[in-house]
Amino acid sequence: YKGYEFIIDEKYVAHIGDKATGIRILTSIEPKGWTQGPVTATITIKSNNGISKVEPDEGSKNGNEYIITKENIEATAKEAADVWAQGGLVAFPTETVYGLGGNGLNKEASKKIYAAKGRPSDNPLILHIADMEQFYPLIKTDNAKIIARAEALADVFWPGPLTMILPKADNIPYETTGGLDTVAIRMPSHLVARALLQECKMPIAAPSANLSGRPSPTSASHVIEDMNGRIEMIIDGGDVGIGVESTIIDLTGEVPMLLRPGFVTPEMLQQVLGTVETDAAVYRQVGKDVHPKAPGMKYRHYAPKASMVLVEGAQDKVITYINEEAKKKREQGLRIGIMATDESKELYKADVVISVGSRISMDSVAHNLFRDFDEENVDFIYSESFDTSGCGFAVMNRLLKAAGHQVVKL
């Protein structure tokens, strides 16, 4: 299956890189004909009531949905490329979360991204590229060891949810890198994202398409909630496949350093690089005087509107503690939300109890963090903790950031 785009039952699933050493498919749907070989189907996206600006081909309309064909993918890409060429911003789907993109070589476009998100200007942006031909002009290539590590990772994980930190080339403005001499780069695998990047032929600076600090946008409706009226164009590509931002690894030091966990796990990185260390910011709050080298390191991120506390310990103790504390706060007139799992949801008593999925599948938990609580207008949230193996490491990192590192250990 290497080199194929997997599109199953009208849902984009994944792109398998030509040099992938393994395949991991995330899908909540039951594929048909899987054993017979690569499965293809049409892709359906919502036209967003005209927000995407691209009309479907005649005869392909179905309510407010339409079928993506090669022709209207190209039409969407051309329009997005035109917006980017003029210094505008476009929100678009990737396999991780929705991105808010602008021309990464245009300092004014980068300033617009920070302004639209309300993002601190020392928080670096990630450049998104279509291929390795775009990669080399963005970095300094005088360190053979760094380049060899980057190429080894790219062979295995690109296109895909991995971001690399490298010494930046002089053509990248400091407004894009948050004032740093390093640059964050990744090559997304999402079908629509790749079409856009191939058409525009420029590196696109794209943080997540949400207001700074808010939960990650995993659907176009989330983007509309935060960004409608702030940017020129929103492309609706349906729900994303992963739901947490890319893994970030810094290759500029003597030992590769994990700065943000994601779908590509430390174990997977170690298989390629050998020793990989983890930055302390993954586990604890960073001081105000620290200049973050990557997104998500310094500021409260991925957070719902309500205050939140993460509770760790044996499950029976966690359930008892959360129920007792929720009762106290409800008696004070507060509306309480609890983030539970399929296994524990029925054991809690609160105004809103939401399961983010099953502990058996941490991938589903990663995809369902936080947004539902905003819709329920809760005042305070208690959340269970999760095992940190595999994708659970990324989930716990996001929970800690969302809670502002407020943790109760039982």
mmCIF file of C-alpha atoms in Angstrom:
data_model
loop_
_atom_site.group_PDB
_atom_site.id
_atom_site.type_symbol
_atom_site.label_atom_id
_atom_site.label_comp_id
_atom_site.label_asym_id
_atom_site.label_seq_id
_atom_site.Cartn_x
_atom_site.Cartn_y
_atom_site.Cartn_z
ATOM 1 C CA TYR A 1 0.000 0.000 0.000
ATOM 2 C CA LYS A 2 2.990 2.362 0.064
ATOM 3 C CA GLY A 3 2.460 5.557 -1.879
ATOM 4 C CA TYR A 4 -1.360 5.296 -1.854
ATOM 5 C CA GLU A 5 -3.895 7.777 -0.594
ATOM 6 C CA PHE A 6 -6.484 5.797 1.402
ATOM 7 C CA ILE A 7 -9.995 7.087 0.880
ATOM 8 C CA ILE A 8 -12.573 4.738 2.324
ATOM 9 C CA ASP A 9 -16.341 5.053 2.095
ATOM 10 C CA GLU A 10 -16.106 8.737 1.228
ATOM 11 C CA LYS A 11 -13.737 9.508 4.133
ATOM 12 C CA TYR A 12 -10.099 10.458 3.688
ATOM 13 C CA VAL A 13 -8.061 8.187 5.919
ATOM 14 C CA ALA A 14 -4.337 8.424 5.297
ATOM 15 C CA HIS A 15 -1.410 8.709 2.954
ATOM 16 C CA ILE A 16 1.222 6.009 3.246
ATOM 17 C CA GLY A 17 4.681 7.353 2.438
ATOM 18 C CA ASP A 18 6.697 5.616 -0.246
ATOM 19 C CA LYS A 19 9.428 4.806 2.285
ATOM 20 C CA ALA A 20 7.209 4.007 5.256
ATOM 21 C CA THR A 21 8.427 1.187 7.482
ATOM 22 C CA GLY A 22 4.995 0.557 8.947
ATOM 23 C CA ILE A 23 1.351 1.391 8.443
ATOM 24 C CA ARG A 24 -1.093 2.662 11.070
ATOM 25 C CA ILE A 25 -4.585 3.555 9.907
ATOM 26 C CA LEU A 26 -6.950 5.697 11.994
ATOM 27 C CA THR A 27 -10.591 5.348 11.050
ATOM 28 C CA SER A 28 -13.911 5.073 12.836
ATOM 29 C CA ILE A 29 -15.582 3.552 9.794
ATOM 30 C CA GLU A 30 -15.832 -0.068 8.678
ATOM 31 C CA PRO A 31 -13.821 -0.386 5.441
ATOM 32 C CA LYS A 32 -15.173 -2.446 2.584
ATOM 33 C CA GLY A 33 -13.055 -4.659 0.389
ATOM 34 C CA TRP A 34 -9.924 -3.973 2.423
ATOM 35 C CA THR A 35 -8.386 -7.382 1.797
ATOM 36 C CA GLN A 36 -8.838 -7.045 -1.952
ATOM 37 C CA GLY A 37 -6.331 -4.196 -2.170
ATOM 38 C CA PRO A 38 -6.345 -0.375 -2.014
ATOM 39 C CA VAL A 39 -9.865 0.948 -1.519
ATOM 40 C CA THR A 40 -10.908 4.114 -3.326
ATOM 41 C CA ALA A 41 -14.072 6.166 -3.117
ATOM 42 C CA THR A 42 -15.161 9.716 -3.783
ATOM 43 C CA ILE A 43 -14.397 12.330 -1.145
ATOM 44 C CA THR A 44 -17.230 14.388 0.262
ATOM 45 C CA ILE A 45 -16.746 17.783 1.901
ATOM 46 C CA LYS A 46 -19.198 20.443 2.960
ATOM 47 C CA SER A 47 -19.251 23.613 0.938
ATOM 48 C CA ASN A 48 -19.534 25.610 4.183
ATOM 49 C CA ASN A 49 -22.420 27.695 2.907
ATOM 50 C CA GLY A 50 -20.115 29.376 0.428
ATOM 51 C CA ILE A 51 -17.307 30.108 2.875
ATOM 52 C CA SER A 52 -14.944 27.873 0.904
ATOM 53 C CA LYS A 53 -15.914 29.912 -2.172
ATOM 54 C CA VAL A 54 -15.552 26.960 -4.532
ATOM 55 C CA GLU A 55 -18.725 25.696 -6.175
ATOM 56 C CA PRO A 56 -19.060 21.991 -7.019
ATOM 57 C CA ASP A 57 -19.248 20.753 -10.560
ATOM 58 C CA GLU A 58 -22.729 20.894 -12.078
ATOM 59 C CA GLY A 59 -24.741 17.817 -11.150
ATOM 60 C CA SER A 60 -22.603 16.865 -8.167
ATOM 61 C CA LYS A 61 -24.504 18.865 -5.562
ATOM 62 C CA ASN A 62 -26.134 16.994 -2.727
ATOM 63 C CA GLY A 63 -27.696 19.424 -0.316
ATOM 64 C CA ASN A 64 -24.850 21.572 0.992
ATOM 65 C CA GLU A 65 -22.282 18.886 0.148
ATOM 66 C CA TYR A 66 -20.395 18.094 -3.015
ATOM 67 C CA ILE A 67 -18.003 15.511 -4.333
ATOM 68 C CA ILE A 68 -14.375 16.531 -4.711
ATOM 69 C CA THR A 69 -13.095 15.723 -8.157
ATOM 70 C CA LYS A 70 -9.619 16.329 -9.481
ATOM 71 C CA GLU A 71 -10.958 19.460 -11.164
ATOM 72 C CA ASN A 72 -12.506 21.121 -8.113
ATOM 73 C CA ILE A 73 -9.587 20.205 -5.862
ATOM 74 C CA GLU A 74 -7.490 22.120 -8.371
ATOM 75 C CA ALA A 75 -9.963 25.016 -8.354
ATOM 76 C CA THR A 76 -9.823 25.187 -4.551
ATOM 77 C CA ALA A 77 -6.023 25.046 -4.611
ATOM 78 C CA LYS A 78 -5.764 27.818 -7.196
ATOM 79 C CA GLU A 79 -7.997 30.108 -5.183
ATOM 80 C CA ALA A 80 -6.092 29.416 -1.957
ATOM 81 C CA ALA A 81 -2.782 29.997 -3.744
ATOM 82 C CA ASP A 82 -4.085 33.338 -5.008
ATOM 83 C CA VAL A 83 -5.064 34.385 -1.464
ATOM 84 C CA TRP A 84 -1.633 33.390 -0.165
ATOM 85 C CA ALA A 85 0.167 35.199 -2.989
ATOM 86 C CA GLN A 86 -1.640 38.392 -1.955
ATOM 87 C CA GLY A 87 -0.623 37.982 1.686
ATOM 88 C CA GLY A 88 -3.977 36.631 2.884
ATOM 89 C CA LEU A 89 -4.828 33.735 5.192
ATOM 90 C CA VAL A 90 -6.529 30.415 4.441
ATOM 91 C CA ALA A 91 -7.681 27.757 6.915
ATOM 92 C CA PHE A 92 -7.322 24.233 5.573
ATOM 93 C CA PRO A 93 -7.439 20.616 6.783
ATOM 94 C CA THR A 94 -4.381 18.548 7.591
ATOM 95 C CA GLU A 95 -4.204 15.023 8.974
ATOM 96 C CA THR A 96 -3.579 16.388 12.502
ATOM 97 C CA VAL A 97 -5.782 19.485 12.974
ATOM 98 C CA TYR A 98 -6.943 22.378 10.789
ATOM 99 C CA GLY A 99 -4.179 24.843 9.981
ATOM 100 C CA LEU A 100 -4.300 28.630 9.579
ATOM 101 C CA GLY A 101 -1.968 29.290 6.668
ATOM 102 C CA GLY A 102 -0.132 32.247 5.203
ATOM 103 C CA ASN A 103 2.975 32.749 3.069
ATOM 104 C CA GLY A 104 5.827 31.786 5.400
ATOM 105 C CA LEU A 105 8.309 33.964 3.500
ATOM 106 C CA ASN A 106 6.131 37.073 3.886
ATOM 107 C CA LYS A 107 6.666 38.711 7.263
ATOM 108 C CA GLU A 108 3.431 40.677 6.964
ATOM 109 C CA ALA A 109 1.458 37.465 6.391
ATOM 110 C CA SER A 110 3.057 35.959 9.493
ATOM 111 C CA LYS A 111 2.076 39.049 11.481
ATOM 112 C CA LYS A 112 -1.503 38.567 10.262
ATOM 113 C CA ILE A 113 -1.482 34.975 11.540
ATOM 114 C CA TYR A 114 -0.424 36.120 15.015
ATOM 115 C CA ALA A 115 -3.074 38.831 14.967
ATOM 116 C CA ALA A 116 -5.887 36.526 13.806
ATOM 117 C CA LYS A 117 -5.107 33.998 16.528
ATOM 118 C CA GLY A 118 -4.240 36.499 19.256
ATOM 119 C CA ARG A 119 -0.973 34.548 19.494
ATOM 120 C CA PRO A 120 2.162 35.802 21.311
ATOM 121 C CA SER A 121 4.755 36.789 18.707
ATOM 122 C CA ASP A 122 7.531 34.745 20.351
ATOM 123 C CA ASN A 123 5.604 31.525 19.656
ATOM 124 C CA PRO A 124 7.127 30.091 16.422
ATOM 125 C CA LEU A 125 5.080 29.077 13.392
ATOM 126 C CA ILE A 126 5.498 25.796 11.495
ATOM 127 C CA LEU A 127 6.250 25.898 7.769
ATOM 128 C CA HIS A 128 4.314 23.362 5.680
ATOM 129 C CA ILE A 129 5.859 22.102 2.453
ATOM 130 C CA ALA A 130 4.824 19.861 -0.431
ATOM 131 C CA ASP A 131 8.075 18.024 -1.132
ATOM 132 C CA MET A 132 11.801 17.790 -0.380
ATOM 133 C CA GLU A 133 12.576 20.199 -3.215
ATOM 134 C CA GLN A 134 10.982 22.917 -1.077
ATOM 135 C CA PHE A 135 12.761 21.678 2.047
ATOM 136 C CA TYR A 136 16.431 22.429 1.392
ATOM 137 C CA PRO A 137 16.122 26.159 0.525
ATOM 138 C CA LEU A 138 14.529 26.742 3.954
ATOM 139 C CA ILE A 139 17.437 25.447 6.054
ATOM 140 C CA LYS A 140 21.184 25.854 6.477
ATOM 141 C CA THR A 141 22.844 22.789 5.006
ATOM 142 C CA ASP A 142 26.389 23.173 6.361
ATOM 143 C CA ASN A 143 25.937 20.629 9.170
ATOM 144 C CA ALA A 144 26.015 17.172 7.607
ATOM 145 C CA LYS A 145 24.965 15.431 10.827
ATOM 146 C CA ILE A 146 21.785 17.499 11.158
ATOM 147 C CA ILE A 147 20.910 17.032 7.493
ATOM 148 C CA ALA A 148 21.449 13.269 7.705
ATOM 149 C CA ARG A 149 19.112 13.025 10.695
ATOM 150 C CA ALA A 150 16.477 15.138 8.960
ATOM 151 C CA GLU A 151 16.624 13.064 5.797
ATOM 152 C CA ALA A 152 16.397 9.820 7.771
ATOM 153 C CA LEU A 153 13.246 11.056 9.529
ATOM 154 C CA ALA A 154 11.753 12.369 6.295
ATOM 155 C CA ASP A 155 12.270 8.993 4.608
ATOM 156 C CA VAL A 156 10.139 7.315 7.266
ATOM 157 C CA PHE A 157 7.625 9.893 8.488
ATOM 158 C CA TRP A 158 7.049 12.372 5.644
ATOM 159 C CA PRO A 159 4.465 13.084 4.440
ATOM 160 C CA GLY A 160 3.005 12.820 7.930
ATOM 161 C CA PRO A 161 2.533 14.317 11.407
ATOM 162 C CA LEU A 162 6.155 15.098 12.264
ATOM 163 C CA THR A 163 7.714 18.577 12.549
ATOM 164 C CA MET A 164 11.491 19.074 12.581
ATOM 165 C CA ILE A 165 13.350 22.030 14.099
ATOM 166 C CA LEU A 166 16.415 22.985 12.024
ATOM 167 C CA PRO A 167 18.756 25.974 11.526
ATOM 168 C CA LYS A 168 16.868 28.451 9.349
ATOM 169 C CA ALA A 169 17.974 29.872 6.016
ATOM 170 C CA ASP A 170 18.355 33.639 5.722
ATOM 171 C CA ASN A 171 15.265 33.959 3.493
ATOM 172 C CA ILE A 172 12.881 33.059 6.335
ATOM 173 C CA PRO A 173 11.784 36.162 8.272
ATOM 174 C CA TYR A 174 12.102 36.246 12.042
ATOM 175 C CA GLU A 175 8.395 37.101 12.177
ATOM 176 C CA THR A 176 7.768 33.493 11.087
ATOM 177 C CA THR A 177 10.240 31.869 13.492
ATOM 178 C CA GLY A 178 9.278 33.867 16.573
ATOM 179 C CA GLY A 179 12.620 35.674 16.484
ATOM 180 C CA LEU A 180 14.663 32.453 16.479
ATOM 181 C CA ASP A 181 17.476 31.312 14.186
ATOM 182 C CA THR A 182 15.728 27.952 13.841
ATOM 183 C CA VAL A 183 12.724 26.983 11.742
ATOM 184 C CA ALA A 184 10.010 24.351 12.233
ATOM 185 C CA ILE A 185 9.092 22.402 9.072
ATOM 186 C CA ARG A 186 6.721 19.577 8.248
ATOM 187 C CA MET A 187 5.220 17.914 5.165
ATOM 188 C CA PRO A 188 1.525 17.068 5.741
ATOM 189 C CA SER A 189 -0.082 13.969 4.253
ATOM 190 C CA HIS A 190 -3.698 15.146 3.976
ATOM 191 C CA LEU A 191 -4.976 15.006 0.399
ATOM 192 C CA VAL A 192 -6.341 18.570 0.371
ATOM 193 C CA ALA A 193 -3.340 20.071 2.178
ATOM 194 C CA ARG A 194 -0.963 18.464 -0.297
ATOM 195 C CA ALA A 195 -2.954 19.748 -3.265
ATOM 196 C CA LEU A 196 -2.839 23.292 -1.864
ATOM 197 C CA LEU A 197 0.893 23.178 -1.173
ATOM 198 C CA GLN A 198 1.721 21.722 -4.573
ATOM 199 C CA GLU A 199 -0.287 24.440 -6.277
ATOM 200 C CA CYS A 200 1.014 27.462 -4.344
ATOM 201 C CA LYS A 201 4.703 26.427 -4.534
ATOM 202 C CA MET A 202 5.594 28.332 -1.373
ATOM 203 C CA PRO A 203 6.167 27.290 2.244
ATOM 204 C CA ILE A 204 2.989 27.947 4.216
ATOM 205 C CA ALA A 205 3.282 29.016 7.836
ATOM 206 C CA ALA A 206 0.353 27.364 9.576
ATOM 207 C CA PRO A 207 -0.370 27.030 13.278
ATOM 208 C CA SER A 208 -3.661 25.449 14.317
ATOM 209 C CA ALA A 209 -6.682 27.417 13.066
ATOM 210 C CA ASN A 210 -8.058 28.387 16.474
ATOM 211 C CA LEU A 211 -7.809 31.363 18.789
ATOM 212 C CA SER A 212 -4.631 31.140 20.845
ATOM 213 C CA GLY A 213 -5.034 28.817 23.818
ATOM 214 C CA ARG A 214 -8.324 27.323 22.618
ATOM 215 C CA PRO A 215 -8.918 23.623 21.877
ATOM 216 C CA SER A 216 -7.489 22.269 18.649
ATOM 217 C CA PRO A 217 -9.859 22.520 15.637
ATOM 218 C CA THR A 218 -10.632 19.060 14.295
ATOM 219 C CA SER A 219 -13.483 20.136 11.992
ATOM 220 C CA ALA A 220 -14.293 23.160 9.868
ATOM 221 C CA SER A 221 -17.095 24.088 12.280
ATOM 222 C CA HIS A 222 -14.455 24.660 14.971
ATOM 223 C CA VAL A 223 -12.546 26.931 12.601
ATOM 224 C CA ILE A 224 -15.676 28.890 11.748
ATOM 225 C CA GLU A 225 -16.398 29.346 15.458
ATOM 226 C CA ASP A 226 -12.990 30.929 16.075
ATOM 227 C CA MET A 227 -11.942 32.405 12.730
ATOM 228 C CA ASN A 228 -14.959 33.370 10.637
ATOM 229 C CA GLY A 229 -14.594 37.036 9.716
ATOM 230 C CA ARG A 230 -10.922 37.117 10.735
ATOM 231 C CA ILE A 231 -9.458 35.478 7.623
ATOM 232 C CA GLU A 232 -10.060 35.386 3.872
ATOM 233 C CA MET A 233 -10.931 31.724 3.270
ATOM 234 C CA ILE A 234 -11.944 28.541 5.097
ATOM 235 C CA ILE A 235 -11.768 25.183 3.311
ATOM 236 C CA ASP A 236 -13.934 22.426 4.758
ATOM 237 C CA GLY A 237 -12.337 19.005 4.338
ATOM 238 C CA GLY A 238 -14.434 17.192 6.932
ATOM 239 C CA ASP A 239 -13.156 15.899 10.253
ATOM 240 C CA VAL A 240 -9.416 15.345 10.529
ATOM 241 C CA GLY A 241 -7.952 11.911 11.181
ATOM 242 C CA ILE A 242 -5.688 12.379 14.219
ATOM 243 C CA GLY A 243 -6.903 15.321 16.302
ATOM 244 C CA VAL A 244 -3.685 16.419 18.037
ATOM 245 C CA GLU A 245 -0.948 18.572 16.574
ATOM 246 C CA SER A 246 2.196 17.094 15.047
ATOM 247 C CA THR A 247 5.096 15.682 16.998
ATOM 248 C CA ILE A 248 7.958 18.213 17.156
ATOM 249 C CA ILE A 249 11.614 17.174 17.355
ATOM 250 C CA ASP A 250 14.585 19.534 17.593
ATOM 251 C CA LEU A 251 17.553 18.361 15.541
ATOM 252 C CA THR A 252 19.853 21.324 16.232
ATOM 253 C CA GLY A 253 21.466 19.959 19.394
ATOM 254 C CA GLU A 254 23.972 17.186 19.920
ATOM 255 C CA VAL A 255 21.126 14.844 20.900
ATOM 256 C CA PRO A 256 17.709 15.045 19.185
ATOM 257 C CA MET A 257 15.146 16.557 21.576
ATOM 258 C CA LEU A 258 11.401 15.915 21.650
ATOM 259 C CA LEU A 259 9.678 19.263 22.199
ATOM 260 C CA ARG A 260 6.048 18.227 21.703
ATOM 261 C CA PRO A 261 4.626 14.685 21.696
ATOM 262 C CA GLY A 262 2.183 13.641 19.012
ATOM 263 C CA PHE A 263 1.105 10.750 16.825
ATOM 264 C CA VAL A 264 4.747 9.925 16.018
ATOM 265 C CA THR A 265 5.872 8.555 19.383
ATOM 266 C CA PRO A 266 9.310 8.726 21.060
ATOM 267 C CA GLU A 267 9.716 5.001 20.444
ATOM 268 C CA MET A 268 9.146 5.500 16.721
ATOM 269 C CA LEU A 269 11.698 8.323 16.630
ATOM 270 C CA GLN A 270 14.243 6.226 18.512
ATOM 271 C CA GLN A 271 13.966 3.480 15.912
ATOM 272 C CA VAL A 272 15.312 5.958 13.357
ATOM 273 C CA LEU A 273 17.649 8.171 15.394
ATOM 274 C CA GLY A 274 18.739 6.064 18.344
ATOM 275 C CA THR A 275 18.848 8.261 21.454
ATOM 276 C CA VAL A 276 16.086 10.876 21.734
ATOM 277 C CA GLU A 277 15.673 13.039 24.839
ATOM 278 C CA THR A 278 12.494 14.799 25.975
ATOM 279 C CA ASP A 279 12.452 18.504 26.859
ATOM 280 C CA ALA A 280 11.409 19.338 30.423
ATOM 281 C CA ALA A 281 8.679 21.641 29.056
ATOM 282 C CA VAL A 282 6.722 18.545 28.016
ATOM 283 C CA TYR A 283 6.198 17.735 31.694
ATOM 284 C CA ARG A 284 6.083 21.071 33.488
ATOM 285 C CA GLN A 285 5.244 24.769 33.161
ATOM 286 C CA VAL A 286 7.877 26.885 31.400
ATOM 287 C CA GLY A 287 9.010 30.141 33.008
ATOM 288 C CA LYS A 288 7.881 33.485 31.633
ATOM 289 C CA ASP A 289 11.438 34.434 30.684
ATOM 290 C CA VAL A 290 11.906 31.358 28.461
ATOM 291 C CA HIS A 291 11.780 31.843 24.683
ATOM 292 C CA PRO A 292 9.911 28.785 23.339
ATOM 293 C CA LYS A 293 11.632 26.925 20.524
ATOM 294 C CA ALA A 294 8.416 25.290 19.317
ATOM 295 C CA PRO A 295 4.650 25.836 19.488
ATOM 296 C CA GLY A 296 2.896 24.539 22.597
ATOM 297 C CA MET A 297 5.880 24.788 24.944
ATOM 298 C CA LYS A 298 5.308 27.971 26.944
ATOM 299 C CA TYR A 299 1.707 29.134 26.977
ATOM 300 C CA ARG A 300 -1.578 27.587 28.116
ATOM 301 C CA HIS A 301 -2.697 25.668 25.060
ATOM 302 C CA TYR A 302 -5.433 23.376 23.805
ATOM 303 C CA ALA A 303 -7.711 24.659 26.553
ATOM 304 C CA PRO A 304 -11.484 24.863 26.962
ATOM 305 C CA LYS A 305 -13.009 28.123 28.134
ATOM 306 C CA ALA A 306 -13.628 26.773 31.636
ATOM 307 C CA SER A 307 -10.957 26.223 34.290
ATOM 308 C CA MET A 308 -9.810 22.632 34.464
ATOM 309 C CA VAL A 309 -8.110 20.231 36.877
ATOM 310 C CA LEU A 310 -6.517 16.918 35.956
ATOM 311 C CA VAL A 311 -6.873 14.127 38.534
ATOM 312 C CA GLU A 312 -4.345 11.263 38.659
ATOM 313 C CA GLY A 313 -4.489 8.046 40.651
ATOM 314 C CA ALA A 314 -6.239 4.701 40.928
ATOM 315 C CA GLN A 315 -9.516 4.859 39.027
ATOM 316 C CA ASP A 316 -11.801 4.175 42.015
ATOM 317 C CA LYS A 317 -10.116 6.970 44.000
ATOM 318 C CA VAL A 318 -10.275 9.338 41.027
ATOM 319 C CA ILE A 319 -14.004 8.727 40.557
ATOM 320 C CA THR A 320 -14.739 9.237 44.271
ATOM 321 C CA TYR A 321 -12.673 12.419 44.471
ATOM 322 C CA ILE A 322 -14.142 13.986 41.333
ATOM 323 C CA ASN A 323 -17.729 13.221 42.391
ATOM 324 C CA GLU A 324 -17.152 14.741 45.842
ATOM 325 C CA GLU A 325 -15.518 17.892 44.466
ATOM 326 C CA ALA A 326 -18.127 18.250 41.730
ATOM 327 C CA LYS A 327 -20.891 18.076 44.330
ATOM 328 C CA LYS A 328 -19.288 20.885 46.376
ATOM 329 C CA LYS A 329 -18.940 23.149 43.381
ATOM 330 C CA ARG A 330 -22.483 22.447 42.167
ATOM 331 C CA GLU A 331 -23.759 23.453 45.610
ATOM 332 C CA GLN A 332 -21.993 26.771 45.012
ATOM 333 C CA GLY A 333 -24.072 27.220 41.860
ATOM 334 C CA LEU A 334 -21.357 26.285 39.360
ATOM 335 C CA ARG A 335 -22.016 24.197 36.275
ATOM 336 C CA ILE A 336 -19.587 21.276 36.315
ATOM 337 C CA GLY A 337 -18.231 19.160 33.490
ATOM 338 C CA ILE A 338 -16.380 15.869 33.782
ATOM 339 C CA MET A 339 -14.140 14.401 31.098
ATOM 340 C CA ALA A 340 -14.577 10.642 31.356
ATOM 341 C CA THR A 341 -14.176 7.565 29.173
ATOM 342 C CA ASP A 342 -16.602 4.988 27.847
ATOM 343 C CA GLU A 343 -15.609 2.749 30.735
ATOM 344 C CA SER A 344 -16.306 5.307 33.505
ATOM 345 C CA LYS A 345 -18.931 7.722 32.168
ATOM 346 C CA GLU A 346 -21.890 6.173 34.019
ATOM 347 C CA LEU A 347 -20.065 6.392 37.373
ATOM 348 C CA TYR A 348 -19.978 10.197 37.523
ATOM 349 C CA LYS A 349 -22.557 12.738 38.697
ATOM 350 C CA ALA A 350 -22.314 16.247 37.264
ATOM 351 C CA ASP A 351 -24.128 18.686 34.995
ATOM 352 C CA VAL A 352 -22.218 17.448 31.963
ATOM 353 C CA VAL A 353 -20.324 14.164 31.708
ATOM 354 C CA ILE A 354 -18.664 13.579 28.355
ATOM 355 C CA SER A 355 -16.789 10.503 27.255
ATOM 356 C CA VAL A 356 -13.813 11.260 25.035
ATOM 357 C CA GLY A 357 -13.602 7.638 23.922
ATOM 358 C CA SER A 358 -12.337 4.316 25.173
ATOM 359 C CA ARG A 359 -9.129 3.709 27.071
ATOM 360 C CA ILE A 360 -8.635 0.794 24.730
ATOM 361 C CA SER A 361 -8.150 3.272 21.857
ATOM 362 C CA MET A 362 -6.162 6.348 22.853
ATOM 363 C CA ASP A 363 -6.428 7.546 19.256
ATOM 364 C CA SER A 364 -10.147 8.191 19.759
ATOM 365 C CA VAL A 365 -9.413 10.092 22.973
ATOM 366 C CA ALA A 366 -6.896 12.281 21.144
ATOM 367 C CA HIS A 367 -9.524 13.227 18.576
ATOM 368 C CA ASN A 368 -12.239 14.271 21.037
ATOM 369 C CA LEU A 369 -10.646 16.659 23.513
ATOM 370 C CA PHE A 370 -12.423 19.698 24.971
ATOM 371 C CA ARG A 371 -14.673 21.379 22.378
ATOM 372 C CA ASP A 372 -17.897 19.748 23.615
ATOM 373 C CA PHE A 373 -17.475 21.358 27.043
ATOM 374 C CA ASP A 374 -17.442 24.826 25.506
ATOM 375 C CA GLU A 375 -20.743 24.098 23.802
ATOM 376 C CA GLU A 376 -22.201 23.061 27.174
ATOM 377 C CA ASN A 377 -21.069 26.315 28.869
ATOM 378 C CA VAL A 378 -19.605 24.654 31.950
ATOM 379 C CA ASP A 379 -17.784 26.682 34.619
ATOM 380 C CA PHE A 380 -15.305 24.057 35.757
ATOM 381 C CA ILE A 381 -13.977 20.760 34.378
ATOM 382 C CA TYR A 382 -12.506 17.717 36.065
ATOM 383 C CA SER A 383 -10.652 15.232 33.898
ATOM 384 C CA GLU A 384 -9.353 11.733 34.388
ATOM 385 C CA SER A 385 -5.719 11.047 33.511
ATOM 386 C CA PHE A 386 -4.471 8.533 30.949
ATOM 387 C CA ASP A 387 -1.659 6.082 30.408
ATOM 388 C CA THR A 388 1.278 7.730 28.626
ATOM 389 C CA SER A 389 2.219 4.868 26.318
ATOM 390 C CA GLY A 390 1.851 5.402 22.558
ATOM 391 C CA CYS A 391 -0.528 8.226 21.635
ATOM 392 C CA GLY A 392 -1.403 8.585 25.332
ATOM 393 C CA PHE A 393 1.791 10.608 25.824
ATOM 394 C CA ALA A 394 0.427 13.295 23.491
ATOM 395 C CA VAL A 395 -3.009 13.181 25.128
ATOM 396 C CA MET A 396 -1.561 13.715 28.616
ATOM 397 C CA ASN A 397 0.649 16.538 27.355
ATOM 398 C CA ARG A 398 -2.411 18.332 25.935
ATOM 399 C CA LEU A 399 -4.382 17.766 29.144
ATOM 400 C CA LEU A 400 -1.573 19.191 31.271
ATOM 401 C CA LYS A 401 -1.323 22.273 29.036
ATOM 402 C CA ALA A 402 -5.091 22.731 29.019
ATOM 403 C CA ALA A 403 -5.225 22.518 32.809
ATOM 404 C CA GLY A 404 -2.347 24.974 33.170
ATOM 405 C CA HIS A 405 -0.527 22.112 34.953
ATOM 406 C CA GLN A 406 -3.156 22.041 37.713
ATOM 407 C CA VAL A 407 -2.957 18.384 38.786
ATOM 408 C CA VAL A 408 -4.358 16.558 41.808
ATOM 409 C CA LYS A 409 -2.429 13.368 42.585
ATOM 410 C CA LEU A 410 -4.253 10.844 44.750
#
